[in-house]
CSV table of C-alpha atoms and ligand atoms in Angstrom, one decimal:
chain,number,residue,atom,x,y,z
I,1,MET,CA,0.0,0.0,0.0
I,2,PRO,CA,1.4,3.4,-0.9
I,3,LEU,CA,2.6,5.3,2.2
I,4,LEU,CA,0.1,8.2,2.0
I,5,GLU,CA,-2.8,5.8,1.9
I,6,ASP,CA,-1.3,3.8,4.7
I,7,ILE,CA,-1.0,7.0,6.8
I,8,GLN,CA,-4.7,7.8,6.2
I,9,GLN,CA,-5.7,4.4,7.4
I,10,ILE,CA,-3.5,4.5,10.5
I,11,LEU,CA,-5.1,7.8,11.4
I,12,ALA,CA,-8.7,6.7,10.9
I,13,GLN,CA,-8.2,3.4,12.7
I,14,GLY,CA,-6.2,4.9,15.5
I,15,LEU,CA,-8.8,7.6,16.2
I,16,ALA,CA,-11.6,5.0,16.1
I,17,LYS,CA,-9.8,2.6,18.4
I,18,LEU,CA,-9.0,5.4,20.8
I,19,GLN,CA,-12.7,6.0,21.4
I,20,ASP,CA,-13.0,2.4,22.6
I,21,ALA,CA,-10.2,2.7,25.1
I,22,ALA,CA,-11.7,3.7,28.5
I,23,GLU,CA,-9.4,2.3,31.1
I,24,ALA,CA,-5.8,3.0,31.9
I,25,ASP,CA,-4.7,-0.4,30.6
I,26,ALA,CA,-6.5,0.0,27.3
I,27,MET,CA,-5.0,3.5,26.9
I,28,GLU,CA,-1.5,2.2,27.5
I,29,ALA,CA,-2.0,-0.6,25.0
I,30,TRP,CA,-3.2,1.9,22.4
I,31,ARG,CA,-0.3,4.2,23.1
I,32,ILE,CA,2.2,1.3,22.5
I,33,LYS,CA,0.4,0.2,19.4
I,34,TYR,CA,0.3,3.7,17.7
I,35,LEU,CA,2.9,5.9,19.4
I,36,GLY,CA,5.3,3.4,20.9
I,37,THR,CA,8.9,2.9,19.6
I,38,LYS,CA,7.7,-0.1,17.6
I,39,GLY,CA,4.3,1.4,16.9
I,40,ALA,CA,2.4,2.3,13.7
I,41,VAL,CA,3.5,5.9,13.5
I,42,LYS,CA,7.2,4.9,13.9
I,43,ALA,CA,6.8,2.3,11.2
I,44,ALA,CA,5.3,4.9,8.8
I,45,MET,CA,8.2,7.2,9.5
I,46,GLN,CA,10.6,4.5,8.6
I,47,ARG,CA,8.9,3.9,5.3
I,48,LEU,CA,9.7,7.5,4.3
I,49,LYS,CA,13.0,6.0,3.1
I,50,GLU,CA,11.2,4.2,0.2
I,51,VAL,CA,9.5,7.3,-1.0
I,52,PRO,CA,10.9,8.8,-4.2
I,53,ARG,CA,12.7,12.1,-3.8
I,54,ASP,CA,10.0,14.3,-5.4
I,55,ARG,CA,7.3,13.0,-3.1
I,56,LYS,CA,9.4,12.8,0.0
I,57,ARG,CA,8.5,16.2,1.3
I,58,ALA,CA,4.7,15.7,1.1
I,59,ALA,CA,5.0,12.2,2.6
I,60,GLY,CA,7.2,13.6,5.4
I,61,GLN,CA,4.6,16.2,6.2
I,62,ALA,CA,1.8,13.7,6.2
I,63,ALA,CA,3.7,11.4,8.6
I,64,ASN,CA,4.4,14.3,10.9
I,65,GLU,CA,0.7,15.3,10.9
I,66,LEU,CA,-0.2,11.8,11.7
I,67,LYS,CA,2.1,11.7,14.7
I,68,ASN,CA,0.8,15.1,15.9
I,69,ALA,CA,-2.9,14.2,15.4
I,70,LEU,CA,-2.6,10.9,17.2
I,71,THR,CA,-0.5,12.4,20.1
I,72,GLU,CA,-3.0,15.2,20.6
I,73,ALA,CA,-6.0,12.9,20.4
I,74,PHE,CA,-4.4,10.6,22.9
I,75,GLU,CA,-3.7,13.4,25.4
I,76,ARG,CA,-7.2,14.8,25.1
I,77,ARG,CA,-8.7,11.3,25.7
I,78,LEU,CA,-6.5,10.8,28.7
I,79,ALA,CA,-7.5,14.1,30.2
I,80,ALA,CA,-11.2,13.4,29.6
I,81,ILE,CA,-10.9,10.0,31.2
I,82,SER,CA,-9.1,11.2,34.3
I,83,ALA,CA,-11.7,14.0,34.7
I,84,THR,CA,-14.5,11.4,34.8
I,85,GLY,CA,-12.9,9.1,37.3
I,86,GLY,CA,-9.3,8.1,36.8
I,87,GLY,CA,-9.9,5.8,33.9
I,88,SER,CA,-11.1,2.8,35.9
I,89,LYS,CA,-14.3,1.5,34.6
I,90,LYS,CA,-15.9,1.5,38.1
I,91,ALA,CA,-15.0,5.1,38.8
I,92,ARG,CA,-16.4,6.5,35.6
I,93,GLY,CA,-19.2,8.9,36.0
I,94,PRO,CA,-20.1,12.6,36.0
I,95,ALA,CA,-17.4,15.1,37.0
I,96,ILE,CA,-19.3,15.9,40.2
I,97,ASP,CA,-18.5,14.7,43.6
I,98,VAL,CA,-21.9,14.6,45.2
I,99,THR,CA,-20.4,14.0,48.6
I,100,LEU,CA,-18.7,17.4,48.7
I,101,PRO,CA,-20.4,20.0,50.9
I,102,GLY,CA,-22.5,22.5,48.9
I,103,ARG,CA,-21.1,25.9,47.9
I,104,ARG,CA,-22.4,28.4,50.4
I,105,ARG,CA,-24.2,31.4,48.7
I,106,ARG,CA,-23.8,34.6,50.7
I,107,ILE,CA,-27.2,36.1,51.2
I,108,GLY,CA,-27.6,39.7,52.2
I,109,HIS,CA,-29.0,40.9,55.5
I,110,THR,CA,-30.6,44.1,56.7
I,111,HIS,CA,-28.2,47.1,57.1
I,112,ILE,CA,-27.1,48.0,60.6
I,113,ILE,CA,-29.1,51.2,60.4
I,114,THR,CA,-32.3,49.3,59.5
I,115,GLN,CA,-31.5,46.7,62.2
I,116,THR,CA,-31.2,49.5,64.7
I,117,ILE,CA,-34.4,51.2,63.6
I,118,ASN,CA,-36.2,47.9,64.1
I,119,GLU,CA,-34.7,47.5,67.5
I,120,ILE,CA,-35.6,51.0,68.6
I,121,CYS,CA,-39.2,50.5,67.4
I,122,GLU,CA,-39.4,47.3,69.4
I,123,ILE,CA,-38.1,48.9,72.6
I,124,PHE,CA,-40.6,51.8,72.3
I,125,ALA,CA,-43.4,49.4,71.3
I,126,ARG,CA,-43.0,47.8,74.7
I,127,MET,CA,-43.7,51.2,76.2
I,128,GLY,CA,-46.8,51.6,74.2
I,129,PHE,CA,-45.5,53.7,71.3
I,130,ALA,CA,-46.8,53.1,67.7
I,131,VAL,CA,-44.7,53.9,64.7
I,132,ALA,CA,-45.7,56.9,62.5
I,133,THR,CA,-44.1,58.1,59.3
I,134,GLY,CA,-44.1,61.3,57.3
I,135,PRO,CA,-42.7,62.6,54.0
I,136,GLU,CA,-39.1,63.5,53.5
I,137,VAL,CA,-40.0,66.3,51.1
I,138,GLU,CA,-41.8,68.7,53.4
I,139,ASP,CA,-43.3,72.1,53.5
I,140,GLU,CA,-41.8,74.7,55.7
I,141,HIS,CA,-45.0,74.9,57.7
I,142,HIS,CA,-44.5,71.4,59.1
I,143,ASN,CA,-40.7,71.7,59.3
I,144,PHE,CA,-40.7,75.1,61.0
I,145,GLY,CA,-43.9,77.1,61.4
I,146,ALA,CA,-46.1,74.6,63.1
I,147,LEU,CA,-43.1,73.8,65.4
I,148,ASN,CA,-43.1,77.3,66.8
I,149,ILE,CA,-39.8,78.2,65.0
I,150,PRO,CA,-40.1,81.9,64.2
I,151,LEU,CA,-39.3,83.3,60.7
I,152,SER,CA,-36.2,85.0,62.1
I,153,HIS,CA,-34.8,81.7,63.6
I,154,PRO,CA,-31.3,80.8,62.3
I,155,ALA,CA,-32.4,77.1,61.7
I,156,ARG,CA,-34.4,78.4,58.7
I,157,ASP,CA,-31.3,79.8,57.0
I,158,PRO,CA,-31.2,78.7,53.3
I,159,LEU,CA,-27.6,77.7,53.8
I,160,ASP,CA,-28.5,75.2,56.5
I,161,ASN,CA,-31.4,73.6,54.6
I,162,PHE,CA,-32.1,71.9,51.3
I,163,TYR,CA,-34.9,74.1,50.0
I,164,ILE,CA,-36.5,73.1,46.8
I,165,ASN,CA,-38.4,76.4,46.6
I,166,PRO,CA,-39.2,78.9,49.4
I,167,GLU,CA,-42.0,76.7,50.7
I,168,VAL,CA,-40.8,73.2,50.0
I,169,MET,CA,-37.7,71.5,51.4
I,170,LEU,CA,-36.1,68.2,52.4
I,171,ARG,CA,-37.0,67.9,56.0
I,172,SER,CA,-34.2,68.8,58.4
I,173,GLN,CA,-35.8,67.0,61.4
I,174,THR,CA,-38.3,64.3,62.1
I,175,SER,CA,-40.2,66.7,64.4
I,176,THR,CA,-42.4,67.3,61.3
I,177,VAL,CA,-44.1,64.0,62.0
I,178,GLN,CA,-45.2,65.2,65.4
I,179,ILE,CA,-47.3,67.9,63.6
I,180,ARG,CA,-48.6,65.5,60.9
I,181,THR,CA,-49.6,63.0,63.5
I,182,MET,CA,-51.4,65.4,65.7
I,183,GLU,CA,-53.1,67.0,62.7
I,184,SER,CA,-54.7,63.6,61.9
I,185,THR,CA,-55.2,62.1,65.3
I,186,ASN,CA,-57.0,63.1,68.4
I,187,PRO,CA,-55.2,62.8,71.7
I,188,PRO,CA,-54.0,60.6,73.4
I,189,VAL,CA,-51.0,60.2,71.0
I,190,ARG,CA,-48.0,58.0,71.6
I,191,ILE,CA,-45.8,57.6,68.6
I,192,ILE,CA,-42.2,57.4,67.5
I,193,SER,CA,-41.1,58.2,64.0
I,194,PRO,CA,-37.7,57.0,62.7
I,195,GLY,CA,-36.5,58.4,59.4
I,196,ARG,CA,-34.1,60.3,57.2
I,197,VAL,CA,-33.3,63.9,57.6
I,198,TYR,CA,-31.2,66.2,55.4
I,199,ARG,CA,-28.9,69.1,56.2
I,200,PRO,CA,-26.2,70.5,53.9
I,201,ASP,CA,-23.3,69.8,56.3
I,202,THR,CA,-19.9,69.1,55.0
I,203,VAL,CA,-19.2,65.4,55.2
I,204,ASP,CA,-16.6,64.3,57.8
I,205,ALA,CA,-16.2,61.6,60.4
I,206,THR,CA,-19.2,62.8,62.4
I,207,HIS,CA,-21.3,64.7,59.8
I,208,SER,CA,-23.3,63.8,56.8
I,209,PHE,CA,-25.8,65.6,54.6
I,210,MET,CA,-28.3,62.9,55.3
I,211,PHE,CA,-28.7,61.0,58.5
I,212,HIS,CA,-31.4,59.4,60.6
I,213,GLN,CA,-33.4,60.6,63.7
I,214,VAL,CA,-36.1,59.0,65.8
I,215,GLU,CA,-38.7,61.4,67.0
I,216,GLY,CA,-41.0,60.6,69.9
I,217,LEU,CA,-44.2,62.2,71.0
I,218,PHE,CA,-46.5,61.4,73.9
I,219,VAL,CA,-49.6,63.6,74.5
I,220,ASP,CA,-52.2,62.8,77.1
I,221,GLU,CA,-53.8,64.2,80.2
I,222,ALA,CA,-51.2,64.8,83.0
I,223,VAL,CA,-48.0,63.9,81.1
I,224,THR,CA,-45.1,65.2,83.0
I,225,MET,CA,-41.3,65.8,82.7
I,226,ALA,CA,-40.9,62.8,85.0
I,227,ASP,CA,-42.6,60.6,82.4
I,228,LEU,CA,-40.2,61.9,79.8
I,229,LYS,CA,-37.1,61.2,81.9
I,230,THR,CA,-38.3,57.7,82.8
I,231,CYS,CA,-39.1,56.9,79.2
I,232,LEU,CA,-35.7,58.0,77.8
I,233,ASP,CA,-33.8,56.5,80.7
I,234,GLN,CA,-35.5,53.2,80.1
I,235,PHE,CA,-34.8,53.3,76.4
I,236,CYS,CA,-31.1,54.1,76.9
I,237,LYS,CA,-30.7,51.3,79.5
I,238,THR,CA,-32.4,48.8,77.2
I,239,TYR,CA,-30.5,49.8,74.0
I,240,PHE,CA,-27.0,50.5,75.5
I,241,GLY,CA,-27.1,48.3,78.6
I,242,ARG,CA,-28.2,48.6,82.2
I,243,ASP,CA,-25.2,50.4,83.5
I,244,VAL,CA,-25.5,53.6,81.4
I,245,ALA,CA,-26.6,56.7,83.2
I,246,THR,CA,-28.6,59.5,81.6
I,247,CYS,CA,-28.4,63.2,82.2
I,248,PHE,CA,-30.9,65.8,81.3
I,249,ARG,CA,-29.2,69.2,80.7
I,250,PRO,CA,-31.4,72.3,80.4
I,251,SER,CA,-31.5,73.5,76.8
I,252,PHE,CA,-33.7,75.4,74.4
I,253,PHE,CA,-35.9,74.3,71.5
I,254,PRO,CA,-38.7,76.5,70.1
I,255,PHE,CA,-41.2,73.5,70.2
I,256,THR,CA,-40.6,72.5,73.8
I,257,GLU,CA,-40.8,74.3,77.1
I,258,PRO,CA,-39.0,73.4,79.2
I,259,SER,CA,-36.3,71.8,77.0
I,260,ALA,CA,-33.4,69.5,77.7
I,261,GLU,CA,-30.6,67.7,76.0
I,262,VAL,CA,-30.1,64.1,76.9
I,263,ASP,CA,-26.6,62.8,77.5
I,264,ILE,CA,-25.6,59.3,78.3
I,265,GLU,CA,-22.6,58.3,80.3
I,266,PHE,CA,-20.1,55.7,79.0
I,267,HIS,CA,-17.2,54.1,80.8
I,268,ARG,CA,-13.8,53.9,79.1
I,269,PRO,CA,-11.7,50.7,79.5
I,270,ASP,CA,-9.6,52.6,82.0
I,271,SER,CA,-12.9,53.2,83.9
I,272,THR,CA,-12.8,57.0,83.4
I,273,ARG,CA,-16.2,58.3,82.3
I,274,TYR,CA,-17.5,60.5,79.5
I,275,TRP,CA,-20.8,61.9,78.5
I,276,VAL,CA,-22.2,61.8,74.9
I,277,GLU,CA,-25.1,63.9,73.7
I,278,LEU,CA,-27.9,61.8,72.2
I,279,GLY,CA,-30.5,64.4,71.3
I,280,GLY,CA,-33.0,66.9,72.5
I,281,CYS,CA,-36.3,66.6,74.3
I,282,GLY,CA,-38.8,68.6,76.4
I,283,MET,CA,-42.4,69.2,77.2
I,284,VAL,CA,-44.3,70.1,74.0
I,285,ASP,CA,-44.8,73.9,73.9
I,286,PRO,CA,-48.5,74.8,74.2
I,287,ASN,CA,-48.1,76.9,71.0
I,288,VAL,CA,-47.5,73.7,69.1
I,289,LEU,CA,-50.5,71.9,70.7
I,290,GLU,CA,-52.6,74.9,69.9
I,291,THR,CA,-51.5,75.0,66.2
I,292,VAL,CA,-52.8,71.5,65.7
I,293,GLY,CA,-56.0,72.3,67.6
I,294,TYR,CA,-55.3,70.3,70.9
I,295,ASP,CA,-56.9,71.6,74.1
I,296,THR,CA,-53.9,72.9,76.1
I,297,GLU,CA,-56.0,73.1,79.3
I,298,LYS,CA,-56.5,69.4,79.2
I,299,TYR,CA,-53.4,67.9,77.5
I,300,THR,CA,-49.7,68.1,78.0
I,301,GLY,CA,-47.1,66.1,76.2
I,302,PHE,CA,-43.4,65.3,75.9
I,303,ALA,CA,-41.3,65.0,72.8
I,304,PHE,CA,-37.8,63.9,71.9
I,305,GLY,CA,-35.5,63.6,68.9
I,306,LEU,CA,-32.5,61.3,68.9
I,307,GLY,CA,-29.7,60.8,66.4
I,308,ILE,CA,-29.7,57.2,65.2
I,309,GLU,CA,-26.2,57.1,63.7
I,310,ARG,CA,-24.8,58.6,66.9
I,311,MET,CA,-26.3,55.7,68.9
I,312,ILE,CA,-25.0,53.1,66.5
I,313,MET,CA,-21.5,54.6,66.5
I,314,ARG,CA,-21.4,54.6,70.3
I,315,LYS,CA,-22.8,51.2,70.8
I,316,HIS,CA,-20.6,49.5,68.1
I,317,HIS,CA,-17.5,51.7,68.5
I,318,ILE,CA,-17.7,52.9,64.9
I,319,PRO,CA,-15.2,55.8,64.5
I,320,ASP,CA,-16.5,57.3,61.2
I,321,ILE,CA,-20.1,57.9,60.1
I,322,ARG,CA,-19.2,57.5,56.5
I,323,LEU,CA,-18.7,53.7,57.1
I,324,LEU,CA,-22.5,53.5,57.6
I,325,PHE,CA,-23.2,54.9,54.1
I,326,GLU,CA,-20.4,53.4,51.9
I,327,SER,CA,-21.9,49.9,51.4
I,328,ASP,CA,-18.6,48.2,51.9
I,329,THR,CA,-19.5,44.6,52.6
I,330,ARG,CA,-16.4,44.0,54.7
I,331,PHE,CA,-17.8,46.5,57.1
I,332,LEU,CA,-21.5,45.5,56.8
I,333,HIS,CA,-20.9,41.8,57.3
I,334,GLN,CA,-19.8,42.5,60.8
I,335,PHE,CA,-23.3,43.3,61.9
D,1,LIG,N1,-35.6,68.3,66.2
D,1,LIG,C1,-34.4,68.5,67.0
D,1,LIG,C2,-33.2,68.5,66.2
D,1,LIG,O1,-33.2,68.0,65.1
D,1,LIG,C3,-34.4,67.4,68.1
D,1,LIG,C4,-35.5,67.5,69.1
D,1,LIG,C5,-35.3,68.3,70.2
D,1,LIG,C6,-36.7,66.9,68.9
D,1,LIG,C7,-36.3,68.4,71.1
D,1,LIG,C8,-37.7,67.0,69.8
D,1,LIG,C9,-37.5,67.8,70.9
D,1,LIG,O2,-38.9,66.4,69.6
D,1,LIG,O3,-38.5,67.9,71.8
D,1,LIG,O4,-32.2,69.0,66.6
């Protein structure tokens, strides 16, 4: 048989036989038969001597291609077999080890701010507070006017607020929800309102142009400052731990009279103490109750507004408020 035809046949036969070889032994036998030192490829190479000069080049090329094609096919087959179970007939099967533990998929969870809001709502729910909400885009009446904040008050400064137009703004405090709730509900009222507020502060470790507050409002007959103190003290002890002390410092807010700032006391590891301001509070100013049509002879109330990020940062020792807004999962996974 002429060499070129012979080569064609070796190739066809070799490839076909290779498909039948499934075990290590059969593969080795095939290798010896085709690629071994006394194998078919070698024999074809040796026959190159007989080929006349003018056809030597083409025949040499064909013999080389044969060798490469069979070597490649052999290696591919070997890899395929070892991937499906090492070549032994018994071990053949899909390239999946069903006994391996499953791959864990990381699922998300609620953000620490949301977790904290839920926790705050739960604590106040135990004291009888319902949750109320209000819009983040507010009119200046609910953000300022109805809260007894005079037109001349510096809190209204356009540079300290996000005004959309002279009457509409992003709310700068959750106290707006006090007004909205009292407008739509008759006393007694006992609500908290967590939510976002906006102020054009320059961002740094303790400031952001958007942050969260929780507002509280309790209006009923004979509500006193003692109720306010008990309520906030209980809240702080539940959220931060039994051993925190609270302090009510006299202060001023247009919508409360008298007003106070609430501080809580923390202990450093070296057992020195320091106070941190948590927010403002006070007895609802009768002007506010009158604006919403409540009978100020009959009803009194207390209100408070606390900064949520501040609480989170104290409780979890977070040094920079920006961490709470950056969505870095290395940070968020810790909560
Ligand atoms: N709205 C105040 C602020 O953003 C906080 C505040 C103070 C809320 C006293 C109150 C309050 O309800 O009674 O700074």
